[in-house]
Amino acid sequence: MKAGRTKKIVIAVVIAIVAVAAAFVALIDWKCTVTFRPGITADELREFEARNDVFIHGVETVHTGKEQPEPIIGLVTFRGYEDLQNSIEQVTEGESWGEGVEFQGIDAAYVMGTYMDLRKLKNDEAVYKADIVFDFTFGTNYGAYPLPDRESYDETEDNESDNVFSTEKMEADLTGIYEEIETGKEIPLSCSYSENVKAYIKSKARENSGGQTKTNFAADVRLMDENDGDDYLKQLYAVEVKFTYADGDGNESDFESGYGTEVLVVTDKNDGYKVVDIVESMNGFDDSLRGSGIMPGDLQEMLESDGGSTMPEIK
């Protein structure tokens, strides 16, 4: 009888310990250093706080200046967004760092919350990394937080880097670019683009804006071929576009249309994989820019060449 009773006591103690541990993890506030990608604005930090319901203890802001070779990183104890904005402006307008100081965004935030809430931060779209620790002092000391993980954030080992360029991002961007061209709706893009390419997209959308209203836009984009040279990454994509024309009264009709095309995208590897050229085959607008017809075979020759952008300057 004693052995059975002892076993029950041990089981009860184990269950109690597990329950206390679970409560400890679930209810006690933990500390987390959040490194953002890339540096976000105060308004974006406000949105981050609202959707995650965490307590922000402090933030690190980043400025750069003409007379300051290294980024100016400042720790701001968080006392609300008005105080944060004042702190940002003090550095920008102050004389301590010389002229030309510009705010580059919020690099990191020090937040507190339950372990379960902080774990969810890893999946937030604005977060690059979230390092969680438990501070036995139960204070708000910044020394208990892990340092922001800037070293791995700055690494750009290849063209698949999360914070520079990837084929997946380019495929998504081409979908957005063609939606703007066909419907006039401006879609946020993830990759970096030269000012000339941005002008090309806007000009092409304006050129195409005089037709009927189009709804139910969809696009299928896939990589066909690529040439990864010393200076440029060239990728040839197949793009299939579908949409529905609206009738004369602006109502959706049953008439679905679309087309398929090939698009060459050129990125400059020496400039952070910035997109410096987009060329579409068999398109009147692209043909007029370059003064001659561009066939799929021409795109293949461009792909295999060693040169960079062939797009003339667009004003």
Tab-separated table of C-alpha atoms in Angstrom:
chain	number	residue	atom	x	y	z
A	1	MET	CA	0.000	0.000	0.000
A	2	LYS	CA	2.818	2.372	0.908
A	3	ALA	CA	4.533	1.864	-2.453
A	4	GLY	CA	1.330	2.666	-4.341
A	5	ARG	CA	0.715	5.710	-2.197
A	6	THR	CA	4.285	6.937	-2.709
A	7	LYS	CA	3.911	6.518	-6.468
A	8	LYS	CA	0.736	8.621	-6.454
A	9	ILE	CA	2.465	11.331	-4.434
A	10	VAL	CA	5.403	11.402	-6.876
A	11	ILE	CA	3.020	11.650	-9.830
A	12	ALA	CA	1.117	14.466	-8.132
A	13	VAL	CA	4.349	16.347	-7.431
A	14	VAL	CA	5.497	15.946	-11.047
A	15	ILE	CA	2.144	17.202	-12.313
A	16	ALA	CA	2.362	20.195	-9.979
A	17	ILE	CA	5.880	21.003	-11.156
A	18	VAL	CA	4.808	20.779	-14.799
A	19	ALA	CA	1.787	22.998	-14.097
A	20	VAL	CA	3.947	25.604	-12.363
A	21	ALA	CA	6.474	25.499	-15.223
A	22	ALA	CA	3.694	25.906	-17.779
A	23	ALA	CA	2.275	28.861	-15.875
A	24	PHE	CA	5.764	30.330	-15.586
A	25	VAL	CA	6.283	30.113	-19.349
A	26	ALA	CA	2.789	31.302	-20.247
A	27	LEU	CA	2.213	34.132	-17.771
A	28	ILE	CA	5.545	35.636	-16.729
A	29	ASP	CA	6.915	38.482	-18.831
A	30	TRP	CA	10.023	37.668	-20.875
A	31	LYS	CA	12.345	39.993	-22.753
A	32	CYS	CA	12.903	39.967	-26.501
A	33	THR	CA	15.223	41.874	-28.805
A	34	VAL	CA	13.557	42.329	-32.194
A	35	THR	CA	15.752	43.188	-35.181
A	36	PHE	CA	13.679	44.599	-38.020
A	37	ARG	CA	14.133	44.188	-41.766
A	38	PRO	CA	14.806	46.770	-43.063
A	39	GLY	CA	14.743	49.744	-40.627
A	40	ILE	CA	11.063	50.672	-40.201
A	41	THR	CA	9.346	54.015	-39.568
A	42	ALA	CA	7.622	55.107	-36.372
A	43	ASP	CA	4.218	54.532	-37.999
A	44	GLU	CA	5.243	50.985	-38.967
A	45	LEU	CA	6.411	50.390	-35.390
A	46	ARG	CA	2.985	51.510	-34.185
A	47	GLU	CA	1.359	48.934	-36.495
A	48	PHE	CA	3.808	46.269	-35.270
A	49	GLU	CA	2.893	47.006	-31.639
A	50	ALA	CA	-0.849	46.940	-32.335
A	51	ARG	CA	-0.910	43.618	-34.168
A	52	ASN	CA	1.343	41.842	-31.643
A	53	ASP	CA	0.086	43.360	-28.359
A	54	VAL	CA	3.532	43.621	-26.724
A	55	PHE	CA	5.084	46.205	-24.403
A	56	ILE	CA	7.878	48.198	-26.060
A	57	HIS	CA	10.624	49.111	-23.597
A	58	GLY	CA	12.975	50.869	-25.989
A	59	VAL	CA	13.998	51.232	-29.632
A	60	GLU	CA	17.247	51.750	-31.517
A	61	THR	CA	17.161	54.320	-34.296
A	62	VAL	CA	19.634	54.622	-37.164
A	63	HIS	CA	20.832	57.841	-38.779
A	64	THR	CA	23.581	58.513	-41.316
A	65	GLY	CA	25.497	61.702	-41.991
A	66	LYS	CA	27.879	63.081	-44.596
A	67	GLU	CA	30.508	63.787	-41.927
A	68	GLN	CA	29.931	60.517	-40.048
A	69	PRO	CA	31.264	57.390	-41.842
A	70	GLU	CA	29.575	54.894	-39.497
A	71	PRO	CA	25.791	54.724	-38.927
A	72	ILE	CA	24.607	56.757	-35.933
A	73	ILE	CA	22.714	54.292	-33.710
A	74	GLY	CA	20.749	55.731	-30.797
A	75	LEU	CA	18.889	53.986	-27.973
A	76	VAL	CA	15.575	55.660	-27.111
A	77	THR	CA	13.577	54.714	-24.030
A	78	PHE	CA	10.068	54.321	-25.388
A	79	ARG	CA	7.611	56.786	-23.859
A	80	GLY	CA	5.142	57.009	-26.714
A	81	TYR	CA	5.310	57.877	-30.390
A	82	GLU	CA	5.387	61.633	-29.966
A	83	ASP	CA	8.462	61.355	-27.743
A	84	LEU	CA	10.046	58.908	-30.203
A	85	GLN	CA	9.480	61.284	-33.117
A	86	ASN	CA	10.996	64.146	-31.101
A	87	SER	CA	14.074	62.029	-30.368
A	88	ILE	CA	14.472	61.204	-34.070
A	89	GLU	CA	14.180	64.876	-35.044
A	90	GLN	CA	16.674	65.980	-32.372
A	91	VAL	CA	19.392	63.876	-33.979
A	92	THR	CA	18.424	64.969	-37.502
A	93	GLU	CA	18.284	68.673	-36.656
A	94	GLY	CA	21.112	68.762	-34.089
A	95	GLU	CA	24.653	69.935	-34.805
A	96	SER	CA	26.574	67.207	-32.950
A	97	TRP	CA	27.016	65.010	-36.025
A	98	GLY	CA	27.522	67.704	-38.639
A	99	GLU	CA	25.399	68.470	-41.681
A	100	GLY	CA	23.318	66.131	-43.808
A	101	VAL	CA	22.164	63.753	-41.058
A	102	GLU	CA	19.249	61.596	-42.251
A	103	PHE	CA	16.985	59.173	-40.402
A	104	GLN	CA	17.292	55.644	-41.837
A	105	GLY	CA	14.664	53.893	-39.748
A	106	ILE	CA	14.202	51.914	-36.543
A	107	ASP	CA	16.704	49.085	-36.451
A	108	ALA	CA	15.582	47.218	-33.323
A	109	ALA	CA	13.058	47.209	-30.504
A	110	TYR	CA	13.299	45.880	-26.956
A	111	VAL	CA	9.946	44.385	-26.009
A	112	MET	CA	8.447	42.489	-23.085
A	113	GLY	CA	5.591	40.000	-23.049
A	114	THR	CA	4.675	36.410	-22.307
A	115	TYR	CA	6.855	33.729	-23.848
A	116	MET	CA	4.014	32.572	-26.107
A	117	ASP	CA	3.350	36.102	-27.390
A	118	LEU	CA	7.033	36.741	-28.045
A	119	ARG	CA	7.440	33.479	-29.951
A	120	LYS	CA	4.844	34.696	-32.451
A	121	LEU	CA	7.039	37.704	-33.296
A	122	LYS	CA	9.324	35.453	-35.337
A	123	ASN	CA	6.526	35.160	-37.922
A	124	ASP	CA	5.790	38.887	-38.167
A	125	GLU	CA	6.439	40.304	-41.644
A	126	ALA	CA	8.533	43.206	-40.295
A	127	VAL	CA	10.811	41.055	-38.110
A	128	TYR	CA	14.208	39.787	-39.212
A	129	LYS	CA	15.060	38.049	-35.944
A	130	ALA	CA	13.589	37.815	-32.428
A	131	ASP	CA	15.871	36.699	-29.567
A	132	ILE	CA	14.017	35.784	-26.354
A	133	VAL	CA	15.471	35.582	-22.829
A	134	PHE	CA	14.171	35.433	-19.270
A	135	ASP	CA	15.532	38.088	-16.905
A	136	PHE	CA	15.603	36.898	-13.278
A	137	THR	CA	15.961	40.470	-12.024
A	138	PHE	CA	12.413	41.255	-13.203
A	139	GLY	CA	13.548	44.789	-14.040
A	140	THR	CA	13.546	46.886	-17.187
A	141	ASN	CA	17.336	46.973	-17.489
A	142	TYR	CA	18.553	47.014	-21.081
A	143	GLY	CA	21.547	44.880	-20.132
A	144	ALA	CA	19.284	41.831	-19.872
A	145	TYR	CA	18.342	42.002	-23.550
A	146	PRO	CA	20.375	40.179	-26.246
A	147	LEU	CA	22.218	42.529	-28.593
A	148	PRO	CA	20.503	43.172	-31.970
A	149	ASP	CA	21.689	40.626	-34.537
A	150	ARG	CA	23.102	43.053	-37.109
A	151	GLU	CA	26.012	40.909	-38.258
A	152	SER	CA	23.942	38.184	-39.925
A	153	TYR	CA	21.407	40.812	-41.075
A	154	ASP	CA	24.118	42.543	-43.094
A	155	GLU	CA	25.384	39.343	-44.725
A	156	THR	CA	24.505	38.986	-48.426
A	157	GLU	CA	26.078	35.703	-49.403
A	158	ASP	CA	24.301	35.248	-52.724
A	159	ASN	CA	21.423	36.440	-54.879
A	160	GLU	CA	18.929	34.445	-52.811
A	161	SER	CA	19.520	36.677	-49.774
A	162	ASP	CA	16.291	37.473	-47.926
A	163	ASN	CA	16.941	41.185	-47.702
A	164	VAL	CA	18.286	41.879	-51.227
A	165	PHE	CA	16.968	39.772	-54.105
A	166	SER	CA	15.517	36.360	-54.883
A	167	THR	CA	13.863	34.711	-57.864
A	168	GLU	CA	10.702	34.219	-55.798
A	169	LYS	CA	10.553	37.947	-55.015
A	170	MET	CA	11.112	38.815	-58.670
A	171	GLU	CA	8.326	36.478	-59.782
A	172	ALA	CA	5.971	38.157	-57.291
A	173	ASP	CA	7.139	41.611	-58.399
A	174	LEU	CA	6.519	40.821	-62.075
A	175	THR	CA	2.964	39.874	-61.145
A	176	GLY	CA	2.582	43.276	-59.482
A	177	ILE	CA	4.245	45.119	-62.353
A	178	TYR	CA	1.903	43.601	-64.932
A	179	GLU	CA	-1.099	44.273	-62.733
A	180	GLU	CA	-0.124	47.948	-62.680
A	181	ILE	CA	0.456	47.929	-66.443
A	182	GLU	CA	-2.925	46.343	-67.192
A	183	THR	CA	-5.176	47.832	-64.483
A	184	GLY	CA	-3.357	50.988	-63.354
A	185	LYS	CA	-3.320	49.738	-59.746
A	186	GLU	CA	0.037	50.472	-58.093
A	187	ILE	CA	1.385	47.369	-56.332
A	188	PRO	CA	4.190	47.526	-53.689
A	189	LEU	CA	7.358	45.786	-54.940
A	190	SER	CA	9.939	43.881	-52.880
A	191	CYS	CA	13.098	44.110	-55.001
A	192	SER	CA	15.240	47.196	-55.580
A	193	TYR	CA	14.839	49.071	-58.908
A	194	SER	CA	16.785	51.802	-60.682
A	195	GLU	CA	14.987	55.099	-61.219
A	196	ASN	CA	14.994	54.396	-64.970
A	197	VAL	CA	13.203	51.053	-64.508
A	198	LYS	CA	10.658	52.704	-62.196
A	199	ALA	CA	10.037	55.294	-64.913
A	200	TYR	CA	9.680	52.495	-67.481
A	201	ILE	CA	6.949	50.789	-65.415
A	202	LYS	CA	5.029	54.042	-64.868
A	203	SER	CA	5.326	55.097	-68.518
A	204	LYS	CA	4.186	51.709	-69.763
A	205	ALA	CA	1.181	51.766	-67.406
A	206	ARG	CA	0.205	55.259	-68.614
A	207	GLU	CA	0.570	54.189	-72.250
A	208	ASN	CA	-1.760	51.271	-71.561
A	209	SER	CA	-4.362	53.204	-69.539
A	210	GLY	CA	-6.653	54.288	-72.363
A	211	GLY	CA	-8.479	50.984	-72.880
A	212	GLN	CA	-11.374	49.272	-71.131
A	213	THR	CA	-11.502	48.673	-67.386
A	214	LYS	CA	-10.015	45.307	-66.439
A	215	THR	CA	-10.901	43.211	-63.382
A	216	ASN	CA	-10.035	39.768	-61.957
A	217	PHE	CA	-6.378	40.209	-62.828
A	218	ALA	CA	-4.122	37.159	-62.453
A	219	ALA	CA	-0.623	36.304	-63.643
A	220	ASP	CA	1.530	33.203	-63.714
A	221	VAL	CA	5.276	33.970	-63.703
A	222	ARG	CA	8.040	31.359	-63.926
A	223	LEU	CA	11.775	31.446	-64.523
A	224	MET	CA	12.831	29.940	-67.860
A	225	ASP	CA	16.591	30.579	-68.071
A	226	GLU	CA	19.327	32.665	-66.457
A	227	ASN	CA	22.898	33.846	-66.919
A	228	ASP	CA	24.764	34.602	-63.678
A	229	GLY	CA	27.748	36.657	-64.853
A	230	ASP	CA	30.477	38.515	-62.996
A	231	ASP	CA	28.618	41.831	-62.942
A	232	TYR	CA	25.021	41.084	-63.921
A	233	LEU	CA	22.408	38.457	-63.190
A	234	LYS	CA	20.132	38.030	-66.216
A	235	GLN	CA	16.901	36.070	-65.911
A	236	LEU	CA	14.379	35.183	-68.593
A	237	TYR	CA	10.817	34.814	-67.318
A	238	ALA	CA	7.633	33.523	-68.935
A	239	VAL	CA	4.631	35.665	-67.974
A	240	GLU	CA	1.011	34.622	-68.596
A	241	VAL	CA	-1.574	37.322	-67.873
A	242	LYS	CA	-5.354	36.929	-67.527
A	243	PHE	CA	-8.073	39.480	-66.786
A	244	THR	CA	-11.760	40.193	-67.380
A	245	TYR	CA	-13.002	43.227	-69.300
A	246	ALA	CA	-15.762	45.303	-67.730
A	247	ASP	CA	-18.776	46.193	-69.894
A	248	GLY	CA	-19.764	49.720	-70.905
A	249	ASP	CA	-21.472	50.363	-67.553
A	250	GLY	CA	-18.391	49.322	-65.618
A	251	ASN	CA	-19.888	46.004	-64.547
A	252	GLU	CA	-17.958	42.769	-64.754
A	253	SER	CA	-18.563	40.880	-67.991
A	254	ASP	CA	-17.998	37.274	-69.014
A	255	PHE	CA	-15.310	38.211	-71.537
A	256	GLU	CA	-11.962	36.923	-70.263
A	257	SER	CA	-8.796	37.899	-72.090
A	258	GLY	CA	-5.059	37.591	-71.639
A	259	TYR	CA	-1.715	36.925	-73.271
A	260	GLY	CA	1.659	35.297	-72.775
A	261	THR	CA	5.056	36.929	-73.158
A	262	GLU	CA	8.739	36.561	-72.332
A	263	VAL	CA	10.511	39.104	-70.149
A	264	LEU	CA	14.230	39.598	-69.566
A	265	VAL	CA	15.195	41.052	-66.156
A	266	VAL	CA	18.746	42.380	-65.602
A	267	THR	CA	20.065	43.001	-62.080
A	268	ASP	CA	23.337	44.732	-61.209
A	269	LYS	CA	25.282	42.521	-58.780
A	270	ASN	CA	27.633	45.402	-57.941
A	271	ASP	CA	24.716	47.581	-56.814
A	272	GLY	CA	22.933	45.283	-54.355
A	273	TYR	CA	21.171	43.273	-57.085
A	274	LYS	CA	19.246	46.347	-58.192
A	275	VAL	CA	17.030	45.725	-61.245
A	276	VAL	CA	18.453	47.914	-64.030
A	277	ASP	CA	16.515	46.656	-67.059
A	278	ILE	CA	13.247	44.934	-67.952
A	279	VAL	CA	12.645	43.968	-71.589
A	280	GLU	CA	9.443	42.410	-72.942
A	281	SER	CA	9.372	40.670	-76.299
A	282	MET	CA	6.880	41.511	-79.049
A	283	ASN	CA	5.529	44.583	-77.258
A	284	GLY	CA	4.933	47.880	-79.038
A	285	PHE	CA	5.986	50.044	-76.080
A	286	ASP	CA	9.284	48.192	-75.568
A	287	ASP	CA	9.949	48.142	-79.311
A	288	SER	CA	9.479	51.918	-79.528
A	289	LEU	CA	11.923	52.525	-76.648
A	290	ARG	CA	14.711	50.632	-78.368
A	291	GLY	CA	13.846	51.612	-81.919
A	292	SER	CA	13.369	48.069	-83.251
A	293	GLY	CA	11.235	44.966	-82.808
A	294	ILE	CA	12.250	42.643	-79.946
A	295	MET	CA	11.541	38.965	-80.601
A	296	PRO	CA	12.072	36.048	-78.200
A	297	GLY	CA	15.310	35.238	-80.023
A	298	ASP	CA	16.557	38.773	-79.325
A	299	LEU	CA	15.905	38.278	-75.617
A	300	GLN	CA	17.924	35.065	-75.694
A	301	GLU	CA	20.852	36.927	-77.260
A	302	MET	CA	20.605	39.632	-74.583
A	303	LEU	CA	20.535	36.920	-71.933
A	304	GLU	CA	23.720	35.302	-73.234
A	305	SER	CA	25.631	38.577	-73.683
A	306	ASP	CA	28.046	40.019	-71.126
A	307	GLY	CA	26.615	43.551	-71.178
A	308	GLY	CA	24.175	45.176	-68.760
A	309	SER	CA	21.153	47.360	-69.411
A	310	THR	CA	20.168	48.273	-72.963
A	311	MET	CA	17.226	50.487	-71.942
A	312	PRO	CA	17.555	54.141	-72.985
A	313	GLU	CA	17.022	56.780	-70.325
A	314	ILE	CA	13.329	57.456	-69.684
A	315	LYS	CA	12.369	60.951	-68.530
